[in-house]
Short mmCIF file of C-alpha atoms in Angstrom, two decimals:
data_model
loop_
_atom_site.label_atom_id
_atom_site.label_comp_id
_atom_site.label_asym_id
_atom_site.label_seq_id
_atom_site.Cartn_x
_atom_site.Cartn_y
_atom_site.Cartn_z
CA MET A 1 -2.39 -12.00 -9.75
CA ASN A 2 -4.23 -9.27 -11.61
CA ALA A 3 -6.07 -11.83 -13.74
CA CYS A 4 -7.24 -13.67 -10.61
CA GLY A 5 -8.23 -10.37 -9.04
CA ALA A 6 -10.19 -9.29 -12.11
CA MET A 7 -12.17 -12.52 -11.86
CA SER A 8 -12.57 -12.15 -8.07
CA ASN A 9 -10.72 -15.44 -7.68
CA ILE A 10 -9.18 -14.73 -4.28
CA ASP A 11 -8.22 -18.37 -3.68
CA GLY A 12 -6.37 -18.45 -6.99
CA LEU A 13 -4.76 -15.12 -6.23
CA GLU A 14 -3.44 -16.33 -2.90
CA LYS A 15 -2.20 -19.55 -4.49
CA VAL A 16 -0.18 -17.52 -7.01
CA LEU A 17 1.23 -15.39 -4.18
CA ASP A 18 2.15 -18.48 -2.14
CA GLU A 19 3.93 -19.97 -5.16
CA ALA A 20 5.84 -16.74 -5.67
CA LYS A 21 6.84 -16.68 -2.00
CA ALA A 22 8.01 -20.31 -2.22
CA GLY A 23 10.34 -19.34 -5.06
CA ASP A 24 12.61 -16.33 -5.04
CA GLU A 25 10.81 -13.97 -2.67
CA SER A 26 13.14 -11.12 -3.64
CA ASN A 27 11.01 -10.78 -6.79
CA ILE A 28 8.04 -9.76 -4.65
CA ASP A 29 8.38 -6.04 -4.07
CA TRP A 30 6.14 -3.36 -2.62
CA THR A 31 4.25 -2.96 -5.90
CA THR A 32 3.18 -6.61 -5.72
CA TYR A 33 1.62 -5.99 -2.33
CA SER A 34 0.12 -2.72 -3.53
CA ALA A 35 -1.65 -4.60 -6.33
CA LEU A 36 -2.79 -7.16 -3.79
CA THR A 37 -4.14 -4.36 -1.59
CA ASN A 38 -6.20 -2.98 -4.48
CA ILE A 39 -7.64 -6.40 -5.28
CA TYR A 40 -8.61 -7.04 -1.66
CA VAL A 41 -10.25 -3.61 -1.38
CA LYS A 42 -12.31 -4.25 -4.52
CA ALA A 43 -13.35 -7.64 -3.10
CA GLY A 44 -14.38 -5.99 0.18
CA LEU A 45 -11.72 -7.89 2.15
CA LEU A 46 -10.52 -4.91 4.14
CA ASP A 47 -8.61 -6.82 6.83
CA ARG A 48 -6.61 -8.60 4.15
CA ALA A 49 -6.15 -5.30 2.33
CA GLU A 50 -4.67 -3.76 5.45
CA SER A 51 -2.31 -6.72 5.91
CA ALA A 52 -1.16 -6.45 2.30
CA LEU A 53 -0.69 -2.70 2.74
CA LYS A 54 1.52 -3.31 5.79
CA GLU A 55 3.63 -5.71 3.71
CA ALA A 56 3.87 -3.10 0.95
CA GLU A 57 5.08 -0.59 3.52
CA LYS A 58 7.78 -3.00 4.78
CA LYS A 59 9.10 -3.46 1.25
CA ALA A 60 8.67 0.12 0.02
CA PRO A 61 11.84 2.08 -0.71
CA GLN A 62 12.67 4.67 1.92
CA LYS A 63 12.27 8.31 0.94
CA SER A 64 10.12 7.41 -2.07
CA SER A 65 7.43 10.02 -2.60
CA GLU A 66 5.56 7.54 -4.81
CA ALA A 67 5.49 4.94 -2.04
CA TYR A 68 4.47 7.50 0.57
CA HIS A 69 1.66 8.74 -1.67
CA TYR A 70 0.36 5.23 -2.32
CA LEU A 71 0.53 4.14 1.32
CA MET A 72 -1.01 7.34 2.68
CA THR A 73 -3.84 7.29 0.15
CA HIS A 74 -4.73 3.69 0.94
CA TYR A 75 -4.43 3.97 4.72
CA GLY A 76 -6.76 6.97 4.45
CA ALA A 77 -9.20 5.06 2.24
CA LEU A 78 -9.23 2.21 4.76
CA GLY A 79 -10.00 4.70 7.54
CA LYS A 80 -6.65 4.06 9.26
CA LYS A 81 -5.99 7.63 10.37
CA GLU A 82 -3.30 6.65 12.88
CA GLU A 83 -1.28 4.95 10.15
CA LEU A 84 -1.82 7.87 7.81
CA TYR A 85 -0.60 10.38 10.41
CA ARG A 86 2.37 8.16 11.28
CA LEU A 87 3.44 8.16 7.64
CA TRP A 88 2.80 11.89 7.38
CA LYS A 89 5.14 12.55 10.30
CA SER A 90 7.75 10.22 8.84
CA MET A 91 7.50 11.89 5.45
CA LYS A 92 8.00 15.33 6.99
CA ILE A 93 11.25 14.03 8.49
CA ASP A 94 12.41 12.37 5.26
CA PHE A 95 11.50 15.39 3.14
CA LYS A 96 12.66 18.31 5.23
CA ASP A 97 12.10 20.59 2.25
CA PHE A 98 8.30 20.75 2.20
CA ARG A 99 8.36 21.80 -1.45
CA ARG A 100 9.33 18.21 -2.25
CA ILE A 101 6.19 16.77 -0.65
CA PRO A 102 3.59 16.10 -3.36
CA PHE A 103 0.39 18.11 -3.01
CA SER A 104 -1.60 14.88 -3.29
CA ASN A 105 -0.14 13.78 0.05
CA TYR A 106 -1.43 16.95 1.67
CA LEU A 107 -4.83 16.09 0.22
CA SER A 108 -4.68 12.56 1.64
CA VAL A 109 -4.18 13.95 5.13
CA ARG A 110 -6.81 16.65 4.70
CA ASN A 111 -9.38 14.20 3.35
CA SER A 112 -8.91 11.91 6.34
CA LEU A 113 -9.92 14.62 8.81
#
């Protein structure tokens, strides 16, 4: 996927993804969709990037600060403030001890204002 993305070969990228889905889809985790999101953003395909980001969110492990950081950063970059705030609220519930919330997530919210 990354090779196709580096060459801006979106058709090839989606063919690889379709082949992976046709096989054992359990091998496709949230990081696969996060890579796909990055490729779509670089190609200027923001609607597809948002769709890939939503898939990444579905597959992301719960209570993972890494996943929250990634998702919040990208929803903010795509201008999806509602999604960013939704995740922020969810993260505050999952991480009741605010000292466990990475500072970078605070910055993601602040930068979206």
